[in-house]
C-alpha positions as a LaTeX table, in Angstrom:
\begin{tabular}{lrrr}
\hline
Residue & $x$ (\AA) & $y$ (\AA) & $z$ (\AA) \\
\hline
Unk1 & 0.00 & 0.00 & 0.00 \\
Unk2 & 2.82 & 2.63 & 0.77 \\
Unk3 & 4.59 & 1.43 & $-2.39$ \\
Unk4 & 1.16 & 2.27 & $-4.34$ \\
Unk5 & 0.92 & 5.72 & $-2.88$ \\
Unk6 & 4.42 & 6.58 & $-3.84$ \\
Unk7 & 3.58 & 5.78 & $-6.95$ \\
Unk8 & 0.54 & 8.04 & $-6.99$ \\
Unk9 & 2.48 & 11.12 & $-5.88$ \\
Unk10 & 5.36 & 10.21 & $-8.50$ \\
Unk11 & 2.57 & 9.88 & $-11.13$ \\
Unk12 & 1.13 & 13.14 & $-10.09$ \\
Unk13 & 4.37 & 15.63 & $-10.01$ \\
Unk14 & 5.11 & 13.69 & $-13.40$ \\
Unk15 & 1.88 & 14.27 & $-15.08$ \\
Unk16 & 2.11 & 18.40 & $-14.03$ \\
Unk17 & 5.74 & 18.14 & $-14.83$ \\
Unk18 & 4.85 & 17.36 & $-18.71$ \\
Unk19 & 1.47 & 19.14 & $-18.88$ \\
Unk20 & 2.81 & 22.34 & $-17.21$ \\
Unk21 & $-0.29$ & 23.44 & $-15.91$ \\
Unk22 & $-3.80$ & 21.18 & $-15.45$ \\
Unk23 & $-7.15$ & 22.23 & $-13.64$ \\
Unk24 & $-8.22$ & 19.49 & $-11.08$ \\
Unk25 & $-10.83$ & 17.91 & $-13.61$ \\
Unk26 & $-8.26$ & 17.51 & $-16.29$ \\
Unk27 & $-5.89$ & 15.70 & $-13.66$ \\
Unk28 & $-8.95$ & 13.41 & $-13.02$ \\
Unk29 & $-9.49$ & 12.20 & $-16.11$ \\
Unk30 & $-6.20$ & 11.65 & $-16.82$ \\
Unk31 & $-5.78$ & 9.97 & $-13.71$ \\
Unk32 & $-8.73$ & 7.56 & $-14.57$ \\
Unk33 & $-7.14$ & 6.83 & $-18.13$ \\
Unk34 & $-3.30$ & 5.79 & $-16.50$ \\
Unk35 & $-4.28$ & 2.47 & $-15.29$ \\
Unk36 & $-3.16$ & 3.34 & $-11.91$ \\
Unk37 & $-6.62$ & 4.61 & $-11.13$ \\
Unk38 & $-8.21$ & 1.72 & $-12.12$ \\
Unk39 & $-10.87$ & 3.35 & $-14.03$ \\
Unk40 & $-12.08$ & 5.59 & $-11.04$ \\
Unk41 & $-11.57$ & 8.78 & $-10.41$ \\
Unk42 & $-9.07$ & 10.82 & $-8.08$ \\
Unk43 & $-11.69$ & 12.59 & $-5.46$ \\
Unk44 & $-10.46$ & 15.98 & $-4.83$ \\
Unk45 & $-9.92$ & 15.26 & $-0.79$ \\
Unk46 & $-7.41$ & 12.84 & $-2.11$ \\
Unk47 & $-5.58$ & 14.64 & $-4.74$ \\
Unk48 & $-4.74$ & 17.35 & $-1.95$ \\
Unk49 & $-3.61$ & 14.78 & 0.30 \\
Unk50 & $-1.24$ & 13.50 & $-2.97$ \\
Unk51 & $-0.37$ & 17.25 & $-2.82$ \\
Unk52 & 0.48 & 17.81 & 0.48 \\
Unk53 & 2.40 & 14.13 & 1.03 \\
Unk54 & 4.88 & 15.35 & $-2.59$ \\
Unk55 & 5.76 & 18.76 & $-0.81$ \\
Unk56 & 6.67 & 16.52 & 2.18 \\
Unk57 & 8.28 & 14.09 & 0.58 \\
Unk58 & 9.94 & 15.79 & $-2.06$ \\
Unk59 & 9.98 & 19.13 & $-1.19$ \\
Unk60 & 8.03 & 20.04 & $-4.61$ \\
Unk61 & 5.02 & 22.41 & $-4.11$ \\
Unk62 & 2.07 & 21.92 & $-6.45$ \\
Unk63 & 0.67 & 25.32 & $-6.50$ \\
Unk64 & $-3.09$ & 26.90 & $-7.98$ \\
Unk65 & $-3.45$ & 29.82 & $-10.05$ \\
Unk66 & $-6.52$ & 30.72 & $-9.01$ \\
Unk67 & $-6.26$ & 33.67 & $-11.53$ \\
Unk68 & $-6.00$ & 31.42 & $-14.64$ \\
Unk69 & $-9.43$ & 28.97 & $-14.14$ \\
Unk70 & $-8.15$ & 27.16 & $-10.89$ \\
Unk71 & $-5.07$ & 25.64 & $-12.90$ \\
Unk72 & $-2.32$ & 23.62 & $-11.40$ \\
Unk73 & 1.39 & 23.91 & $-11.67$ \\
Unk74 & 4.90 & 23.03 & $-9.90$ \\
Unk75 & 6.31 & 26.35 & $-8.28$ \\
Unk76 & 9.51 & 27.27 & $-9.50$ \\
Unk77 & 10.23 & 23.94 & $-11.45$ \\
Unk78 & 13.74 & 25.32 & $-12.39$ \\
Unk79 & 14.74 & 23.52 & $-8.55$ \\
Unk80 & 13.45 & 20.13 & $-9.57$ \\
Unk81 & 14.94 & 20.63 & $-13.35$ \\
Unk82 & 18.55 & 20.99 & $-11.28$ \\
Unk83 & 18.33 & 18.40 & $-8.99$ \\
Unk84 & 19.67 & 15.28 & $-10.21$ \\
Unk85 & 18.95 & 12.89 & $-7.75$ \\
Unk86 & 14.99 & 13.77 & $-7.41$ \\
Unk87 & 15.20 & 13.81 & $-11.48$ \\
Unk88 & 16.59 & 10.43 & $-11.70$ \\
Unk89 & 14.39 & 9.39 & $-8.80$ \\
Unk90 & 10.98 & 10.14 & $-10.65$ \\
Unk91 & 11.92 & 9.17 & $-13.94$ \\
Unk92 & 12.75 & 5.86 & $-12.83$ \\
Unk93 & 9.80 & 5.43 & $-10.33$ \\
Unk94 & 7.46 & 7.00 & $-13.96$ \\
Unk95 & 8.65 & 4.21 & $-15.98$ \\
Unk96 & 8.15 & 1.91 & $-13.34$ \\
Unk97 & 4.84 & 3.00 & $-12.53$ \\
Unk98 & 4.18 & 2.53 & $-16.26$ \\
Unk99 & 5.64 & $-1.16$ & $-16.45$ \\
Unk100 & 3.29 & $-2.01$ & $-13.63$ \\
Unk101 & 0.14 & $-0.83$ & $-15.42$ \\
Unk102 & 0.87 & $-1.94$ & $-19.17$ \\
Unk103 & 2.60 & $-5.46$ & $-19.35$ \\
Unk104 & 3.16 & $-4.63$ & $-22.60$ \\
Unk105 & 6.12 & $-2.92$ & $-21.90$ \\
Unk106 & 7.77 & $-5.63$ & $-19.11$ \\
Unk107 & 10.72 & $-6.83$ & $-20.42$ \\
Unk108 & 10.66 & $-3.81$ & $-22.79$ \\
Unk109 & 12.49 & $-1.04$ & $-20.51$ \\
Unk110 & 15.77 & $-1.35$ & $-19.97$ \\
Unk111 & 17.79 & 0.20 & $-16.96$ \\
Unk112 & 21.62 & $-0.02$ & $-17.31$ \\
Unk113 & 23.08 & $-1.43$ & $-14.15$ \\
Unk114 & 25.06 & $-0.39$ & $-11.30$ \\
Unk115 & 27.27 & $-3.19$ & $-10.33$ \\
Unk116 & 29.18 & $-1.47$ & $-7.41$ \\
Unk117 & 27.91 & $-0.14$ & $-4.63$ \\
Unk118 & 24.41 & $-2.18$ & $-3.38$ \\
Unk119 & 26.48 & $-3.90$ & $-0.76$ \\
Unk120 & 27.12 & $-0.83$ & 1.51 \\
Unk121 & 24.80 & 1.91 & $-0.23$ \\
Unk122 & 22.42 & 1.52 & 2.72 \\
Unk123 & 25.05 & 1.75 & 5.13 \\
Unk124 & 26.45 & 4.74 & 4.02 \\
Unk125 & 23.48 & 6.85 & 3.18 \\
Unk126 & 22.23 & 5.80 & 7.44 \\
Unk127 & 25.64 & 7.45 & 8.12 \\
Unk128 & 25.30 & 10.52 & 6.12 \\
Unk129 & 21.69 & 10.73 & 7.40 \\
Unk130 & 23.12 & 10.88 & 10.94 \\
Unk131 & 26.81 & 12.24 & 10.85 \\
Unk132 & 28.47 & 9.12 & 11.92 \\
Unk133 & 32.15 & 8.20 & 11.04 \\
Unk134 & 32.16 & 5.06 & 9.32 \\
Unk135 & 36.05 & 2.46 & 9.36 \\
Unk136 & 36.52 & 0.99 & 6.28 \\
Unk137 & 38.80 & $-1.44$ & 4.73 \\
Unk138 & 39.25 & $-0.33$ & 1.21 \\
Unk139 & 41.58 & $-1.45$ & $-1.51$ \\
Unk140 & 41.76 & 0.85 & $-4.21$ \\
Unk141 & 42.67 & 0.44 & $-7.96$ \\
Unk142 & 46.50 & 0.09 & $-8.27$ \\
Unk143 & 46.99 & $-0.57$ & $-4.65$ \\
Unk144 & 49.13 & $-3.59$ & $-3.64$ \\
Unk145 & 47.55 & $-4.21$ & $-0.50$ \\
Unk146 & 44.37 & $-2.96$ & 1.08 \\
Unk147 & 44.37 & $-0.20$ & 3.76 \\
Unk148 & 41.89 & 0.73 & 7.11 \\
Unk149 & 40.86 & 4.04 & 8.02 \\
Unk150 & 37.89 & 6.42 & 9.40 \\
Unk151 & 35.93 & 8.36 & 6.70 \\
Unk152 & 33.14 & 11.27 & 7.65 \\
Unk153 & 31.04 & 10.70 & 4.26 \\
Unk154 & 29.78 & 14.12 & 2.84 \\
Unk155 & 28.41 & 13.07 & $-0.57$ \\
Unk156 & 27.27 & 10.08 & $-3.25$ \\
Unk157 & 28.04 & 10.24 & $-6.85$ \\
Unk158 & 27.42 & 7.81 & $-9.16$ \\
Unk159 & 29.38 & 8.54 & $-12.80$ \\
Unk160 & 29.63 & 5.49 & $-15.43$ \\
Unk161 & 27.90 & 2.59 & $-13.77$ \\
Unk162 & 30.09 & 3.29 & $-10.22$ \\
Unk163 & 29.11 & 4.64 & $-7.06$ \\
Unk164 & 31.59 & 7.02 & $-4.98$ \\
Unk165 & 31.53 & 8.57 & $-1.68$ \\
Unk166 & 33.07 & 12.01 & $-1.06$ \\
Unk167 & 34.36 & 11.88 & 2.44 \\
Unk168 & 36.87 & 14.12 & 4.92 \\
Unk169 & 39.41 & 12.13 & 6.21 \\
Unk170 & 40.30 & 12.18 & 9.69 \\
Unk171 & 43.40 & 10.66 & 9.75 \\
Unk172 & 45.03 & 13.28 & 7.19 \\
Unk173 & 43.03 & 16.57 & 8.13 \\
Unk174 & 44.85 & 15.75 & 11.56 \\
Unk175 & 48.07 & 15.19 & 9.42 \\
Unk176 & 47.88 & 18.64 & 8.21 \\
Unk177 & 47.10 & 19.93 & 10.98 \\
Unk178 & 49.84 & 19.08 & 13.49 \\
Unk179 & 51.97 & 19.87 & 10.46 \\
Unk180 & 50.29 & 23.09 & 9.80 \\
Unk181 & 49.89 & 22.40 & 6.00 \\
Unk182 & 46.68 & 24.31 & 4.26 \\
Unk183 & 44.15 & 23.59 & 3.50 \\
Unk184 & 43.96 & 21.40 & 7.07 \\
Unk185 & 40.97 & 19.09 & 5.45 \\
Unk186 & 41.82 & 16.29 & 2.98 \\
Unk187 & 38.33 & 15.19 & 1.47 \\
Unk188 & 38.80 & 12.12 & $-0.50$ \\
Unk189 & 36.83 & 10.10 & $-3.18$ \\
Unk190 & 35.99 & 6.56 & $-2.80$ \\
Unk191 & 34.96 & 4.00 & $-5.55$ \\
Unk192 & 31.85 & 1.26 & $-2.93$ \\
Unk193 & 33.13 & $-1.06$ & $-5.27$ \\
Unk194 & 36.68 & $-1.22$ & $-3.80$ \\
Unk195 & 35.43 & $-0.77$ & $-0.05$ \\
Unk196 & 35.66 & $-4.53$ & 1.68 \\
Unk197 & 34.52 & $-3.78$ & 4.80 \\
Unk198 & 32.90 & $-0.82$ & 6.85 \\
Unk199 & 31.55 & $-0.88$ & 10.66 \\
Unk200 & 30.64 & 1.98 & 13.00 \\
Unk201 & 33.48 & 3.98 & 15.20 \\
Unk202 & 30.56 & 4.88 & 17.58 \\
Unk203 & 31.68 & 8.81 & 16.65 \\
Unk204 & 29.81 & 11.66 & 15.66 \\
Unk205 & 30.91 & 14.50 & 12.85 \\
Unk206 & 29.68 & 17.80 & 12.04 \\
Unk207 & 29.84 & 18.43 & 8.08 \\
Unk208 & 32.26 & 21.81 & 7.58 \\
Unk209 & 30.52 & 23.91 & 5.89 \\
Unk210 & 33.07 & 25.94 & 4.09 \\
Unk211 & 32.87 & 22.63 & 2.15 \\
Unk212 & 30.63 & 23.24 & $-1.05$ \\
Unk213 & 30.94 & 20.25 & $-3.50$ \\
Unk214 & 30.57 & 22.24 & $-6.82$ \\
Unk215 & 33.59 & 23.76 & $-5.73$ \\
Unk216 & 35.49 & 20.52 & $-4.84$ \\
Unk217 & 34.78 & 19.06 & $-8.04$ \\
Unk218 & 34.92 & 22.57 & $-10.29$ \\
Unk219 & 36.02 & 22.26 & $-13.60$ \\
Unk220 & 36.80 & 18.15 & $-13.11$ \\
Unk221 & 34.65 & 15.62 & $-15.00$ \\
Unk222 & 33.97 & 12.58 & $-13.49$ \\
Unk223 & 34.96 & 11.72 & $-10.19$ \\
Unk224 & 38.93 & 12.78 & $-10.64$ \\
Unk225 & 40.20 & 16.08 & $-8.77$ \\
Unk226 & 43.55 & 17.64 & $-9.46$ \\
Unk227 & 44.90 & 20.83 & $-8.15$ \\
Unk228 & 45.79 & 22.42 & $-11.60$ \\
Unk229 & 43.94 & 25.06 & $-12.69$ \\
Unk230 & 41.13 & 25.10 & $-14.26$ \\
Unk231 & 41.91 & 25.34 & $-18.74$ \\
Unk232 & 40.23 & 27.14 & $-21.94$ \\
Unk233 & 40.03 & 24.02 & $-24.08$ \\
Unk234 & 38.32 & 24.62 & $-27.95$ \\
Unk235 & 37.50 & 21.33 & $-29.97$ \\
Unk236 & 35.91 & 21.26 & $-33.27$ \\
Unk237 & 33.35 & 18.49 & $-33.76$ \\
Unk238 & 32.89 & 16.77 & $-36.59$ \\
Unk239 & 29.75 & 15.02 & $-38.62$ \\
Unk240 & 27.30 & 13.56 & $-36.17$ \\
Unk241 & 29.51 & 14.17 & $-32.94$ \\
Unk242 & 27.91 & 17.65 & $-33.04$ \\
Unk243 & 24.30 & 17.04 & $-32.62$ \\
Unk244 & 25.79 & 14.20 & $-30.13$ \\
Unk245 & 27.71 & 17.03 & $-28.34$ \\
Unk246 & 24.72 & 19.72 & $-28.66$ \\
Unk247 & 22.84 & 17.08 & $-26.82$ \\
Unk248 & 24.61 & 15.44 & $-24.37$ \\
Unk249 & 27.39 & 18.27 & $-23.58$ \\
Unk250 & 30.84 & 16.42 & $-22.04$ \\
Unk251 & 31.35 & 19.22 & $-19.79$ \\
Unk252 & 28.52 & 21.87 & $-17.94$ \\
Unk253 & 31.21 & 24.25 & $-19.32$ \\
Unk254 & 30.11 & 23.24 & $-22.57$ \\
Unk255 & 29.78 & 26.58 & $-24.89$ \\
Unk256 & 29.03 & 26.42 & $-28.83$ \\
Unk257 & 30.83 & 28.98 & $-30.19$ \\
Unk258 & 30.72 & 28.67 & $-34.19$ \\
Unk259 & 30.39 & 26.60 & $-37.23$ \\
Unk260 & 32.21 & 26.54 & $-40.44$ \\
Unk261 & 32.86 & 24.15 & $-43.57$ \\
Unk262 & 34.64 & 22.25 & $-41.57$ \\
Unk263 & 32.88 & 21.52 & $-38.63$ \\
Unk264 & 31.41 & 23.47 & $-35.27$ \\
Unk265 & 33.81 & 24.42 & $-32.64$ \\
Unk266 & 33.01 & 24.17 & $-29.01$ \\
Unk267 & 34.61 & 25.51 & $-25.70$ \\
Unk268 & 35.02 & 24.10 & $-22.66$ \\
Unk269 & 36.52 & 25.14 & $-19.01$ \\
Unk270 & 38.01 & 22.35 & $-17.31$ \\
Unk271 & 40.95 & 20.56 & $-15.78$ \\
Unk272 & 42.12 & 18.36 & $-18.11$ \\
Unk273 & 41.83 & 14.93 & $-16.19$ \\
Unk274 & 42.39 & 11.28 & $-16.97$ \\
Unk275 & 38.63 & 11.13 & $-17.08$ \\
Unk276 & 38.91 & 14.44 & $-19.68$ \\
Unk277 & 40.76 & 12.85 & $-21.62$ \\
Unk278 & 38.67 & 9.39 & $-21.96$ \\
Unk279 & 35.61 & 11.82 & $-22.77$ \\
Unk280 & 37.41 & 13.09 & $-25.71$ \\
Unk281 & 38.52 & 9.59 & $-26.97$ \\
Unk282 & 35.48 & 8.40 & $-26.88$ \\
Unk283 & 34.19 & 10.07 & $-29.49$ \\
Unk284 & 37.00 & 8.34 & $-31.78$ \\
Unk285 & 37.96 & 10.44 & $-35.03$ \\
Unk286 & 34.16 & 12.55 & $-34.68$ \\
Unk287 & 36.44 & 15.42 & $-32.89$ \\
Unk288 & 40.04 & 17.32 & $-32.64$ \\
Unk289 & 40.95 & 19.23 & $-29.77$ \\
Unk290 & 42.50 & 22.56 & $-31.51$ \\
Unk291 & 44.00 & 24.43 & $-28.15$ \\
Unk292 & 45.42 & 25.03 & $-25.83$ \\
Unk293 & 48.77 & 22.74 & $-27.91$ \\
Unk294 & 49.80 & 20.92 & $-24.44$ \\
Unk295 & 46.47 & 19.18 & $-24.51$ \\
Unk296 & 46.74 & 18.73 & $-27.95$ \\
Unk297 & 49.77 & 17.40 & $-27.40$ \\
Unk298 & 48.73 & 14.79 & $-24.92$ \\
Unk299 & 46.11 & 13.77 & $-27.33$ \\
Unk300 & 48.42 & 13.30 & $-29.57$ \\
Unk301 & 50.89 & 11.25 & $-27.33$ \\
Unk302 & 47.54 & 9.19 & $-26.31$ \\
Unk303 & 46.61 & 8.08 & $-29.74$ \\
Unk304 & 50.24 & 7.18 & $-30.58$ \\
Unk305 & 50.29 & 5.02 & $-27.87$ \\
Unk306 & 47.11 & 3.39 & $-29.04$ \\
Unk307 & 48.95 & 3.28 & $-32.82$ \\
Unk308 & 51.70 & 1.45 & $-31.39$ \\
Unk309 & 49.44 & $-1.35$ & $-29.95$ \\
Unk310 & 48.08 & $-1.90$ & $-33.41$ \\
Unk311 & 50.96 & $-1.49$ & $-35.05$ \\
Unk312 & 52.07 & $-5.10$ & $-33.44$ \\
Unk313 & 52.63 & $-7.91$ & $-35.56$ \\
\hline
\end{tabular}
């Protein structure tokens, strides 16, 4: 029953989401056509509940112009638009709702999968929930040997199928401290799918809020931070890699400055990470990266490197 009701608000912000605005009789019938309604209609007691539950829940407000025949709408939807978690949330709960009420479409959907992180996603969201340091054992890519130590998780990311936490460490802020290096606080990134263990300290943390995550990960793609400064970076696109670019951007930097003959050039502020760099090569010979010539450069080492693999006999 509390699954069903989630799935009535869900249905409900989606259905003003797309429509923009609806009066209450035009939610009703649409209601009674989307199979979750069975047929029967939404009584209006009810559809304020709905309304009342997805500010509570969601922290969306479903609003009424009263000016403009009694219409309903979602109050500054330019919140929910940049909020990628709730996004993801209801657009996966929509389609679900929709598999549930047309069989048609089981087995039809297809969600990519997360491999990493199930094991200790619960564990780590309780913590976050309630400030408590978490020990882990954690061997990370490269490593020879796995390592123990307290993390004070901040933030989850998921980027390309993986899960991350963004945590402070203890053990280094300390470090820094008692060696008086700044900035004092080391905040770290950690792949779930390389933590082996984790169990409660029985501490308590306060988040420090002179932390701001959009700063932490400015001008980085991915899930890789580097100190270096943040780069003017033009690429020219070629053939269908623009309309690929113009719709999924590789960086929120992302700028379309001109096109030509040859092909439309695009700008981008960024470090220029491993994870950069990947971006670029994934979209094999559809793009050149024209400045600045050190990245150019590397590109240029990258894909002789790759040359040299094929070039094997």
């Amino acid at each position: 029953m509390a699954a069903n009701l989630f799935g009535r608000y869900v249905w409900l912000v989606d259905v003003i989401r797309r429509y923009k605005s609806l009066t209450y009789e035009e939610i009703n019938e649409l209601w009674q056509k989307s199979g979750l309604g069975y047929g029967e209609e939404l009584p209006l007691r009810t559809f304020h509940n709905h309304r009342k539950a997805v500010k509570d829940i969601f922290d969306i407000y479903i609003e009424c112009d009263t000016n403009n025949g009694y219409r309903y709408y979602i109050d500054e939807p330019e919140r929910l638009d940049g909020d990628g978690l709730r996004n993801w949330l209801l657009d996966c709960y929509s389609a679900l709702n929709q598999i549930q009420v047309d069989r048609k479409l089981e087995g039809r959907i297809i969600f990519e999968n997360i491999p990493s992180g199930h094991l200790w996603l619960t564990s780590i969201t309780e913590a976050m929930r309630e400030n408590k340091e978490l020990f882990i054992t954690y061997h990370g890519f490269g490593k020879p040997k796995t390592s123990s130590f307290e993390i004070e998780p901040y933030y989850l990311k998921v980027v390309s199928r993986r899960w991350y936490v963004i945590a402070r460490n203890p053990y280094y802020s300390e470090q820094n401290r008692l060696e008086g290096k700044k900035p004092t606080d080391v905040y770290r990134v950690y792949a779930l799918d390389r933590i082996l263990k984790i169990e409660e300290t029985g501490k308590t943390f306060n988040m420090h809020k002179d932390f701001k995550i959009d700063k932490f990960f400015e001008g980085c793609c991915g899930v890789t931070t580097t100190d270096e400064p943040i780069q003017r970076v033009v690429i020219i696109a070629y053939d269908n890699s623009v309309d690929y670019l113009r719709t999924l951007p590789l960086h929120t930097s992302q700028k379309e400055l001109e096109t030509n003959e040859d092909g439309t050039l695009f700008e981008y502020h960024v470090k220029p990470t491993i994870e950069f760099y990947q971006l670029l090569l994934a979209q094999g010979d559809q793009l050149e990266v024209l400045e600045p010539e050190p990245i150019r450069n590397t590109m240029r080492d990258i894909i002789s490197s790759l040359m040299g693999y094929y070039d094997k006999k």
